[in-house]
PDB file of C-alpha atoms in Angstrom:
ATOM      1  CA  UNK X 119     196.442  37.645 135.145  1.00 77.00           C
ATOM      2  CA  UNK X 120     192.721  38.201 134.543  1.00 80.00           C
ATOM      3  CA  UNK X 121     190.260  38.665 137.389  1.00 78.00           C
ATOM      4  CA  UNK X 122     186.543  37.962 137.699  1.00 77.00           C
ATOM      5  CA  UNK X 123     184.611  39.038 140.825  1.00 86.00           C
ATOM      6  CA  UNK X 124     185.314  35.784 142.691  1.00 94.00           C
ATOM      7  CA  UNK X 125     188.065  34.047 140.690  1.00 96.00           C
ATOM      8  CA  UNK X 126     191.354  34.718 138.928  1.00 97.00           C
ATOM      9  CA  UNK X 127     193.053  33.184 135.895  1.00 97.00           C
ATOM     10  CA  UNK X 128     196.691  33.214 134.817  1.00 97.00           C
ATOM     11  CA  UNK X 129     198.957  31.198 132.535  1.00 97.00           C
ATOM     12  CA  UNK X 130     202.396  30.008 133.616  1.00 95.00           C
ATOM     13  CA  UNK X 131     204.680  27.251 132.300  1.00 95.00           C
ATOM     14  CA  UNK X 132     202.007  25.975 129.909  1.00 96.00           C
ATOM     15  CA  UNK X 133     199.450  25.706 132.728  1.00 98.00           C
ATOM     16  CA  UNK X 134     196.179  27.601 133.039  1.00 98.00           C
ATOM     17  CA  UNK X 135     195.798  28.340 136.764  1.00 98.00           C
ATOM     18  CA  UNK X 136     192.280  29.153 137.977  1.00 98.00           C
ATOM     19  CA  UNK X 137     191.945  30.309 141.595  1.00 98.00           C
ATOM     20  CA  UNK X 138     188.652  30.509 143.481  1.00 98.00           C
ATOM     21  CA  UNK X 139     189.052  33.859 145.156  1.00 97.00           C
ATOM     22  CA  UNK X 140     186.866  34.530 148.196  1.00 97.00           C
ATOM     23  CA  UNK X 141     189.382  33.618 150.890  1.00 96.00           C
ATOM     24  CA  UNK X 142     187.461  35.386 153.646  1.00 95.00           C
ATOM     25  CA  UNK X 143     184.490  33.063 152.935  1.00 95.00           C
ATOM     26  CA  UNK X 144     186.561  29.892 152.356  1.00 96.00           C
ATOM     27  CA  UNK X 145     185.785  30.461 148.662  1.00 97.00           C
ATOM     28  CA  UNK X 146     182.082  29.720 149.081  1.00 96.00           C
ATOM     29  CA  UNK X 147     180.528  29.221 145.648  1.00 96.00           C
ATOM     30  CA  UNK X 148     178.627  32.071 143.977  1.00 94.00           C
ATOM     31  CA  UNK X 149     177.120  32.794 140.577  1.00 93.00           C
ATOM     32  CA  UNK X 150     180.013  35.132 139.807  1.00 94.00           C
ATOM     33  CA  UNK X 151     182.515  32.427 140.692  1.00 96.00           C
ATOM     34  CA  UNK X 152     180.757  29.850 138.543  1.00 95.00           C
ATOM     35  CA  UNK X 153     180.688  32.190 135.563  1.00 95.00           C
ATOM     36  CA  UNK X 154     184.318  33.214 136.046  1.00 96.00           C
ATOM     37  CA  UNK X 155     185.556  29.627 136.232  1.00 97.00           C
ATOM     38  CA  UNK X 156     183.608  28.711 133.110  1.00 96.00           C
ATOM     39  CA  UNK X 157     185.010  31.671 131.171  1.00 96.00           C
ATOM     40  CA  UNK X 158     188.543  30.783 132.271  1.00 97.00           C
ATOM     41  CA  UNK X 159     188.118  27.184 131.091  1.00 97.00           C
ATOM     42  CA  UNK X 160     186.988  28.513 127.718  1.00 96.00           C
ATOM     43  CA  UNK X 161     190.068  30.728 127.510  1.00 96.00           C
ATOM     44  CA  UNK X 162     192.365  27.837 128.399  1.00 97.00           C
ATOM     45  CA  UNK X 163     190.812  25.552 125.786  1.00 97.00           C
ATOM     46  CA  UNK X 164     191.416  28.055 122.986  1.00 96.00           C
ATOM     47  CA  UNK X 165     194.969  28.952 124.064  1.00 96.00           C
ATOM     48  CA  UNK X 166     197.508  26.650 122.381  1.00 95.00           C
ATOM     49  CA  UNK X 167     200.078  27.669 124.994  1.00 96.00           C
ATOM     50  CA  UNK X 168     197.979  26.008 127.709  1.00 97.00           C
ATOM     51  CA  UNK X 169     198.457  22.255 127.965  1.00 97.00           C
ATOM     52  CA  UNK X 170     196.915  21.580 131.396  1.00 98.00           C
ATOM     53  CA  UNK X 171     194.523  23.354 133.781  1.00 98.00           C
ATOM     54  CA  UNK X 172     194.737  23.583 137.583  1.00 98.00           C
ATOM     55  CA  UNK X 173     191.882  24.815 139.776  1.00 98.00           C
ATOM     56  CA  UNK X 174     192.673  25.720 143.388  1.00 98.00           C
ATOM     57  CA  UNK X 175     191.467  27.992 146.175  1.00 98.00           C
ATOM     58  CA  UNK X 176     192.864  31.217 147.595  1.00 97.00           C
ATOM     59  CA  UNK X 177     193.806  31.319 151.266  1.00 96.00           C
ATOM     60  CA  UNK X 178     193.379  28.307 153.521  1.00 94.00           C
ATOM     61  CA  UNK X 179     190.387  26.661 151.815  1.00 96.00           C
ATOM     62  CA  UNK X 180     189.396  25.165 148.483  1.00 98.00           C
ATOM     63  CA  UNK X 181     185.623  25.737 148.557  1.00 97.00           C
ATOM     64  CA  UNK X 182     183.193  25.669 151.493  1.00 96.00           C
ATOM     65  CA  UNK X 183     180.248  24.847 149.221  1.00 93.00           C
ATOM     66  CA  UNK X 184     177.387  27.045 148.116  1.00 91.00           C
ATOM     67  CA  UNK X 185     177.251  30.475 149.710  1.00 88.00           C
ATOM     68  CA  UNK X 186     174.930  30.159 152.719  1.00 73.00           C
ATOM     69  CA  UNK X 187     173.322  33.549 152.007  1.00 71.00           C
ATOM     70  CA  UNK X 188     172.032  32.080 148.745  1.00 65.00           C
ATOM     71  CA  UNK X 189     170.819  28.891 150.416  1.00 59.00           C
ATOM     72  CA  UNK X 190     168.819  30.947 152.917  1.00 52.00           C
ATOM     73  CA  UNK X 191     166.889  32.554 150.057  1.00 55.00           C
ATOM     74  CA  UNK X 192     165.587  29.279 148.638  1.00 57.00           C
ATOM     75  CA  UNK X 193     161.804  28.987 148.858  1.00 54.00           C
ATOM     76  CA  UNK X 194     159.737  25.803 149.460  1.00 59.00           C
ATOM     77  CA  UNK X 195     158.795  25.936 145.772  1.00 55.00           C
ATOM     78  CA  UNK X 196     162.488  25.688 144.862  1.00 54.00           C
ATOM     79  CA  UNK X 197     162.877  29.225 143.604  1.00 50.00           C
ATOM     80  CA  UNK X 198     166.517  30.384 143.529  1.00 47.00           C
ATOM     81  CA  UNK X 199     167.529  26.721 143.902  1.00 49.00           C
ATOM     82  CA  UNK X 200     170.268  27.094 141.308  1.00 51.00           C
ATOM     83  CA  UNK X 201     173.112  29.485 141.937  1.00 57.00           C
ATOM     84  CA  UNK X 202     173.109  30.203 138.213  1.00 56.00           C
ATOM     85  CA  UNK X 203     169.756  29.932 136.431  1.00 55.00           C
ATOM     86  CA  UNK X 204     169.870  27.819 133.298  1.00 52.00           C
ATOM     87  CA  UNK X 205     169.001  30.726 131.023  1.00 50.00           C
ATOM     88  CA  UNK X 206     171.836  32.769 132.562  1.00 55.00           C
ATOM     89  CA  UNK X 207     174.574  30.170 132.226  1.00 61.00           C
ATOM     90  CA  UNK X 208     177.787  31.350 130.610  1.00 66.00           C
ATOM     91  CA  UNK X 209     178.245  29.953 127.111  1.00 76.00           C
ATOM     92  CA  UNK X 210     181.647  28.293 126.800  1.00 85.00           C
ATOM     93  CA  UNK X 211     183.172  26.646 123.752  1.00 88.00           C
ATOM     94  CA  UNK X 212     185.113  23.518 124.715  1.00 90.00           C
ATOM     95  CA  UNK X 213     184.803  21.857 121.328  1.00 86.00           C
ATOM     96  CA  UNK X 214     187.684  19.879 119.883  1.00 89.00           C
ATOM     97  CA  UNK X 215     188.379  17.888 116.732  1.00 90.00           C
ATOM     98  CA  UNK X 216     190.045  15.180 118.810  1.00 93.00           C
ATOM     99  CA  UNK X 217     188.121  12.222 120.189  1.00 91.00           C
ATOM    100  CA  UNK X 218     184.369  11.641 120.556  1.00 92.00           C
ATOM    101  CA  UNK X 219     182.188  14.270 122.206  1.00 93.00           C
ATOM    102  CA  UNK X 220     180.820  13.302 125.630  1.00 94.00           C
ATOM    103  CA  UNK X 221     178.495  16.255 126.224  1.00 93.00           C
ATOM    104  CA  UNK X 222     175.389  14.183 125.477  1.00 94.00           C
ATOM    105  CA  UNK X 223     176.161  12.098 128.575  1.00 95.00           C
ATOM    106  CA  UNK X 224     176.960  14.955 130.952  1.00 94.00           C
ATOM    107  CA  UNK X 225     174.311  17.659 130.653  1.00 90.00           C
ATOM    108  CA  UNK X 226     174.584  19.020 134.202  1.00 85.00           C
ATOM    109  CA  UNK X 227     176.083  22.324 135.279  1.00 90.00           C
ATOM    110  CA  UNK X 228     179.709  21.083 135.328  1.00 96.00           C
ATOM    111  CA  UNK X 229     179.554  18.565 132.480  1.00 95.00           C
ATOM    112  CA  UNK X 230     181.548  20.870 130.227  1.00 96.00           C
ATOM    113  CA  UNK X 231     184.657  19.947 132.253  1.00 97.00           C
ATOM    114  CA  UNK X 232     184.484  16.373 130.932  1.00 97.00           C
ATOM    115  CA  UNK X 233     184.189  17.698 127.380  1.00 96.00           C
ATOM    116  CA  UNK X 234     187.175  20.035 127.875  1.00 97.00           C
ATOM    117  CA  UNK X 235     189.989  18.515 125.767  1.00 97.00           C
ATOM    118  CA  UNK X 236     192.707  19.492 128.251  1.00 97.00           C
ATOM    119  CA  UNK X 237     193.336  17.768 131.588  1.00 98.00           C
ATOM    120  CA  UNK X 238     191.712  19.554 134.525  1.00 98.00           C
ATOM    121  CA  UNK X 239     193.360  19.081 137.927  1.00 98.00           C
ATOM    122  CA  UNK X 240     191.728  20.028 141.222  1.00 98.00           C
ATOM    123  CA  UNK X 241     194.404  21.218 143.662  1.00 98.00           C
ATOM    124  CA  UNK X 242     192.489  20.898 146.921  1.00 98.00           C
ATOM    125  CA  UNK X 243     194.470  23.016 149.358  1.00 97.00           C
ATOM    126  CA  UNK X 244     192.040  23.032 152.301  1.00 97.00           C
ATOM    127  CA  UNK X 245     188.410  22.457 153.324  1.00 97.00           C
ATOM    128  CA  UNK X 246     186.235  21.173 150.479  1.00 97.00           C
ATOM    129  CA  UNK X 247     182.510  20.816 151.149  1.00 97.00           C
ATOM    130  CA  UNK X 248     179.145  20.313 149.488  1.00 95.00           C
ATOM    131  CA  UNK X 249     179.005  21.860 146.035  1.00 96.00           C
ATOM    132  CA  UNK X 250     182.756  22.459 146.220  1.00 97.00           C
ATOM    133  CA  UNK X 251     183.353  18.731 146.645  1.00 97.00           C
ATOM    134  CA  UNK X 252     180.945  17.924 143.802  1.00 97.00           C
ATOM    135  CA  UNK X 253     182.846  20.309 141.533  1.00 97.00           C
ATOM    136  CA  UNK X 254     186.112  18.441 142.130  1.00 98.00           C
ATOM    137  CA  UNK X 255     184.502  15.197 140.908  1.00 98.00           C
ATOM    138  CA  UNK X 256     184.148  16.770 137.467  1.00 98.00           C
ATOM    139  CA  UNK X 257     187.896  17.379 137.367  1.00 98.00           C
ATOM    140  CA  UNK X 258     190.036  14.677 135.795  1.00 98.00           C
ATOM    141  CA  UNK X 259     192.378  14.345 138.752  1.00 98.00           C
ATOM    142  CA  UNK X 260     192.354  15.486 142.355  1.00 98.00           C
ATOM    143  CA  UNK X 261     195.391  16.221 144.509  1.00 98.00           C
ATOM    144  CA  UNK X 262     194.922  17.124 148.161  1.00 98.00           C
ATOM    145  CA  UNK X 263     196.964  18.906 150.790  1.00 97.00           C
ATOM    146  CA  UNK X 264     197.377  17.312 154.187  1.00 95.00           C
ATOM    147  CA  UNK X 265     195.383  20.349 155.362  1.00 94.00           C
ATOM    148  CA  UNK X 266     192.411  19.351 153.188  1.00 97.00           C
ATOM    149  CA  UNK X 267     189.188  18.031 154.664  1.00 97.00           C
ATOM    150  CA  UNK X 268     186.234  16.752 152.649  1.00 98.00           C
ATOM    151  CA  UNK X 269     182.540  16.597 153.473  1.00 97.00           C
ATOM    152  CA  UNK X 270     179.495  16.090 151.279  1.00 95.00           C
ATOM    153  CA  UNK X 271     177.478  18.179 153.800  1.00 93.00           C
ATOM    154  CA  UNK X 272     174.115  17.579 152.074  1.00 92.00           C
ATOM    155  CA  UNK X 273     172.519  15.364 154.727  1.00 93.00           C
ATOM    156  CA  UNK X 274     173.377  17.879 157.452  1.00 88.00           C
ATOM    157  CA  UNK X 275     171.503  20.566 155.486  1.00 88.00           C
ATOM    158  CA  UNK X 276     168.407  18.424 154.882  1.00 89.00           C
ATOM    159  CA  UNK X 277     169.385  18.053 151.210  1.00 92.00           C
ATOM    160  CA  UNK X 278     170.098  15.077 148.945  1.00 91.00           C
ATOM    161  CA  UNK X 279     172.895  13.906 146.632  1.00 88.00           C
ATOM    162  CA  UNK X 280     172.739  16.653 144.020  1.00 90.00           C
ATOM    163  CA  UNK X 281     174.515  17.723 140.841  1.00 91.00           C
ATOM    164  CA  UNK X 282     175.540  14.204 139.723  1.00 94.00           C
ATOM    165  CA  UNK X 283     177.450  13.162 142.866  1.00 96.00           C
ATOM    166  CA  UNK X 284     175.275  10.040 143.278  1.00 97.00           C
ATOM    167  CA  UNK X 285     176.535   8.841 139.879  1.00 97.00           C
ATOM    168  CA  UNK X 286     180.122  10.063 140.079  1.00 97.00           C
ATOM    169  CA  UNK X 287     181.137   9.257 143.649  1.00 97.00           C
ATOM    170  CA  UNK X 288     180.442   5.467 143.622  1.00 97.00           C
ATOM    171  CA  UNK X 289     182.450   5.148 140.414  1.00 97.00           C
ATOM    172  CA  UNK X 290     185.440   6.674 142.169  1.00 96.00           C
ATOM    173  CA  UNK X 291     185.300   5.083 145.614  1.00 97.00           C
ATOM    174  CA  UNK X 292     182.688   2.297 145.429  1.00 97.00           C
ATOM    175  CA  UNK X 293     179.120   2.314 146.724  1.00 97.00           C
ATOM    176  CA  UNK X 294     179.983   1.574 150.384  1.00 98.00           C
ATOM    177  CA  UNK X 295     182.409   4.504 150.682  1.00 98.00           C
ATOM    178  CA  UNK X 296     180.026   6.721 148.706  1.00 97.00           C
ATOM    179  CA  UNK X 297     177.131   5.951 151.040  1.00 97.00           C
ATOM    180  CA  UNK X 298     179.343   6.539 154.076  1.00 97.00           C
ATOM    181  CA  UNK X 299     180.364   9.968 152.783  1.00 97.00           C
ATOM    182  CA  UNK X 300     176.857  10.928 151.684  1.00 97.00           C
ATOM    183  CA  UNK X 301     174.849   9.669 154.656  1.00 97.00           C
ATOM    184  CA  UNK X 302     177.181  10.683 157.473  1.00 97.00           C
ATOM    185  CA  UNK X 303     178.486  13.943 155.967  1.00 95.00           C
ATOM    186  CA  UNK X 304     181.511  13.369 158.201  1.00 97.00           C
ATOM    187  CA  UNK X 305     184.762  15.236 157.627  1.00 97.00           C
ATOM    188  CA  UNK X 306     187.411  13.166 155.835  1.00 97.00           C
ATOM    189  CA  UNK X 307     191.091  14.215 155.987  1.00 96.00           C
ATOM    190  CA  UNK X 308     193.241  14.200 152.877  1.00 96.00           C
ATOM    191  CA  UNK X 309     195.124  11.002 153.738  1.00 96.00           C
ATOM    192  CA  UNK X 310     191.879   9.029 154.158  1.00 97.00           C
ATOM    193  CA  UNK X 311     190.530  10.527 150.936  1.00 97.00           C
ATOM    194  CA  UNK X 312     193.619   9.182 149.174  1.00 98.00           C
ATOM    195  CA  UNK X 313     193.197   5.702 150.677  1.00 97.00           C
ATOM    196  CA  UNK X 314     189.612   5.423 149.487  1.00 97.00           C
ATOM    197  CA  UNK X 315     190.416   6.735 146.007  1.00 97.00           C
ATOM    198  CA  UNK X 316     188.670  10.087 146.286  1.00 98.00           C
ATOM    199  CA  UNK X 317     191.963  11.849 145.470  1.00 98.00           C
ATOM    200  CA  UNK X 318     194.930  10.660 143.429  1.00 98.00           C
ATOM    201  CA  UNK X 319     197.556  11.714 145.932  1.00 98.00           C
ATOM    202  CA  UNK X 320     198.084  13.778 149.066  1.00 98.00           C
ATOM    203  CA  UNK X 321     201.039  16.138 149.503  1.00 98.00           C
ATOM    204  CA  UNK X 322     202.298  17.908 152.606  1.00 97.00           C
ATOM    205  CA  UNK X 323     200.822  21.367 153.008  1.00 96.00           C
ATOM    206  CA  UNK X 324     204.161  23.197 152.846  1.00 95.00           C
ATOM    207  CA  UNK X 325     205.033  21.779 149.413  1.00 96.00           C
ATOM    208  CA  UNK X 326     201.536  21.177 148.079  1.00 98.00           C
ATOM    209  CA  UNK X 327     201.290  23.563 145.124  1.00 97.00           C
ATOM    210  CA  UNK X 328     204.907  22.925 144.139  1.00 98.00           C
ATOM    211  CA  UNK X 329     204.100  19.234 143.749  1.00 98.00           C
ATOM    212  CA  UNK X 330     200.882  19.845 141.838  1.00 98.00           C
ATOM    213  CA  UNK X 331     202.609  22.313 139.524  1.00 98.00           C
ATOM    214  CA  UNK X 332     205.437  19.834 138.897  1.00 98.00           C
ATOM    215  CA  UNK X 333     202.905  17.214 137.804  1.00 98.00           C
ATOM    216  CA  UNK X 334     201.103  19.680 135.540  1.00 98.00           C
ATOM    217  CA  UNK X 335     204.437  20.810 134.046  1.00 97.00           C
ATOM    218  CA  UNK X 336     205.150  17.194 133.160  1.00 97.00           C
ATOM    219  CA  UNK X 337     201.862  17.034 131.247  1.00 97.00           C
ATOM    220  CA  UNK X 338     202.560  20.385 129.608  1.00 96.00           C
ATOM    221  CA  UNK X 339     206.091  19.565 128.503  1.00 95.00           C
ATOM    222  CA  UNK X 340     206.440  15.849 127.920  1.00 96.00           C
ATOM    223  CA  UNK X 341     203.280  14.380 126.442  1.00 97.00           C
ATOM    224  CA  UNK X 342     201.151  14.965 123.358  1.00 97.00           C
ATOM    225  CA  UNK X 343     198.228  17.390 123.823  1.00 96.00           C
ATOM    226  CA  UNK X 344     196.430  15.572 121.034  1.00 97.00           C
ATOM    227  CA  UNK X 345     196.866  12.218 122.778  1.00 97.00           C
ATOM    228  CA  UNK X 346     195.608  13.644 126.074  1.00 97.00           C
ATOM    229  CA  UNK X 347     192.500  15.108 124.428  1.00 97.00           C
ATOM    230  CA  UNK X 348     191.578  11.851 122.713  1.00 97.00           C
ATOM    231  CA  UNK X 349     192.303   9.607 125.713  1.00 97.00           C
ATOM    232  CA  UNK X 350     190.338  11.805 128.105  1.00 97.00           C
ATOM    233  CA  UNK X 351     187.250  11.543 125.932  1.00 97.00           C
ATOM    234  CA  UNK X 352     187.826   7.823 125.358  1.00 97.00           C
ATOM    235  CA  UNK X 353     187.707   7.217 129.100  1.00 98.00           C
ATOM    236  CA  UNK X 354     184.501   9.198 129.685  1.00 97.00           C
ATOM    237  CA  UNK X 355     182.787   7.849 126.553  1.00 97.00           C
ATOM    238  CA  UNK X 356     183.653   4.285 127.542  1.00 97.00           C
ATOM    239  CA  UNK X 357     181.593   4.661 130.722  1.00 96.00           C
ATOM    240  CA  UNK X 358     178.544   4.354 128.441  1.00 97.00           C
ATOM    241  CA  UNK X 359     179.874   1.633 126.105  1.00 97.00           C
ATOM    242  CA  UNK X 360     180.483  -2.088 126.306  1.00 97.00           C
ATOM    243  CA  UNK X 361     183.989  -3.477 125.811  1.00 97.00           C
ATOM    244  CA  UNK X 362     183.588  -4.231 122.094  1.00 98.00           C
ATOM    245  CA  UNK X 363     182.265  -0.774 121.232  1.00 97.00           C
ATOM    246  CA  UNK X 364     185.003   0.880 123.287  1.00 97.00           C
ATOM    247  CA  UNK X 365     187.692  -1.210 121.599  1.00 97.00           C
ATOM    248  CA  UNK X 366     186.317  -0.408 118.145  1.00 97.00           C
ATOM    249  CA  UNK X 367     186.404   3.297 119.015  1.00 96.00           C
ATOM    250  CA  UNK X 368     190.027   2.931 120.142  1.00 97.00           C
ATOM    251  CA  UNK X 369     191.008   1.196 116.900  1.00 97.00           C
ATOM    252  CA  UNK X 370     189.540   4.041 114.850  1.00 96.00           C
ATOM    253  CA  UNK X 371     191.206   6.716 116.977  1.00 96.00           C
ATOM    254  CA  UNK X 372     194.547   4.877 116.731  1.00 96.00           C
ATOM    255  CA  UNK X 373     194.392   4.959 112.942  1.00 96.00           C
ATOM    256  CA  UNK X 374     193.815   8.725 113.072  1.00 95.00           C
ATOM    257  CA  UNK X 375     196.761   9.170 115.406  1.00 96.00           C
ATOM    258  CA  UNK X 376     199.145   7.484 112.944  1.00 96.00           C
ATOM    259  CA  UNK X 377     198.727  10.432 110.567  1.00 95.00           C
ATOM    260  CA  UNK X 378     199.182  13.113 113.251  1.00 96.00           C
ATOM    261  CA  UNK X 379     202.187  15.392 113.671  1.00 95.00           C
ATOM    262  CA  UNK X 380     202.371  14.420 117.333  1.00 95.00           C
ATOM    263  CA  UNK X 381     202.826  10.747 116.416  1.00 95.00           C
ATOM    264  CA  UNK X 382     205.717  11.630 114.130  1.00 95.00           C
ATOM    265  CA  UNK X 383     207.264  13.774 116.858  1.00 94.00           C
ATOM    266  CA  UNK X 384     206.681  11.075 119.464  1.00 95.00           C
ATOM    267  CA  UNK X 385     208.754   8.599 117.473  1.00 94.00           C
ATOM    268  CA  UNK X 386     211.360  11.155 116.406  1.00 94.00           C
ATOM    269  CA  UNK X 387     212.203  12.522 119.856  1.00 94.00           C
ATOM    270  CA  UNK X 388     212.538   8.987 121.246  1.00 94.00           C
ATOM    271  CA  UNK X 389     214.838   7.814 118.446  1.00 94.00           C
ATOM    272  CA  UNK X 390     216.876  11.033 118.515  1.00 95.00           C
ATOM    273  CA  UNK X 391     217.081  10.991 122.335  1.00 94.00           C
ATOM    274  CA  UNK X 392     215.963  14.605 122.755  1.00 93.00           C
ATOM    275  CA  UNK X 393     213.187  16.495 124.491  1.00 93.00           C
ATOM    276  CA  UNK X 394     209.782  16.297 122.852  1.00 92.00           C
ATOM    277  CA  UNK X 395     208.319  19.259 120.960  1.00 94.00           C
ATOM    278  CA  UNK X 396     204.658  18.354 120.575  1.00 94.00           C
ATOM    279  CA  UNK X 397     202.341  20.785 118.781  1.00 93.00           C
ATOM    280  CA  UNK X 398     198.974  19.199 119.546  1.00 89.00           C
ATOM    281  CA  UNK X 399     198.259  18.363 115.932  1.00 92.00           C
TER     282      UNK X 399
END
């Protein structure tokens, strides 16, 4: 396990597990946490043993949003507005030879998560607010504990829909639900979040991480890493394409896949009725 000031990273069963680690502060977001998470994502991308990434919170919360001590230091001119100044952002290499790059479309602070070629799962184990909730929208999937509660929080702080949430949230839950969540800043339990499409699935608190890990192990052990990398970028790239352009892109990527080792293995393990042994090539 590696530790940053406010996060930890470990690899188990083909899964890169990142934990936000300020349990006494409900994992309120800090510059150190942001940098640590970004470094861990970079490590996971370059590690062939890692097939999927899970991000969760230590203790009883996922992330309470931006650290209030930092918010109190913001001036009317907007100084110290960003937790991490742009010129201090951690450089992270999430490049991949598979699929089209999407970085040009997602230039914000968490856009690198969409470019990451490995699936990123938010395991939301408890309260998830403000910037913490925004962060989960940049993950590819969200699973919530029955102990989880969500709030955008911005309107109750005199703020607005920041960091891309005004673009991302309506695409997940529709404009009516998005406006409800943004304007009211009410607290939404995990089960309601699942019904509106904010999270993929809710699990009982006592078996939450077991269920999330089981899903991630399935990705790590049974499907092609190459296929996942290409399809993830196809989905995000298609948000900016019409149907014909998206289909043409798919046709070209399919031709490339026919010459891949993972395609050969995909056919072979099915015909031979054995477990798959994908290499991500």
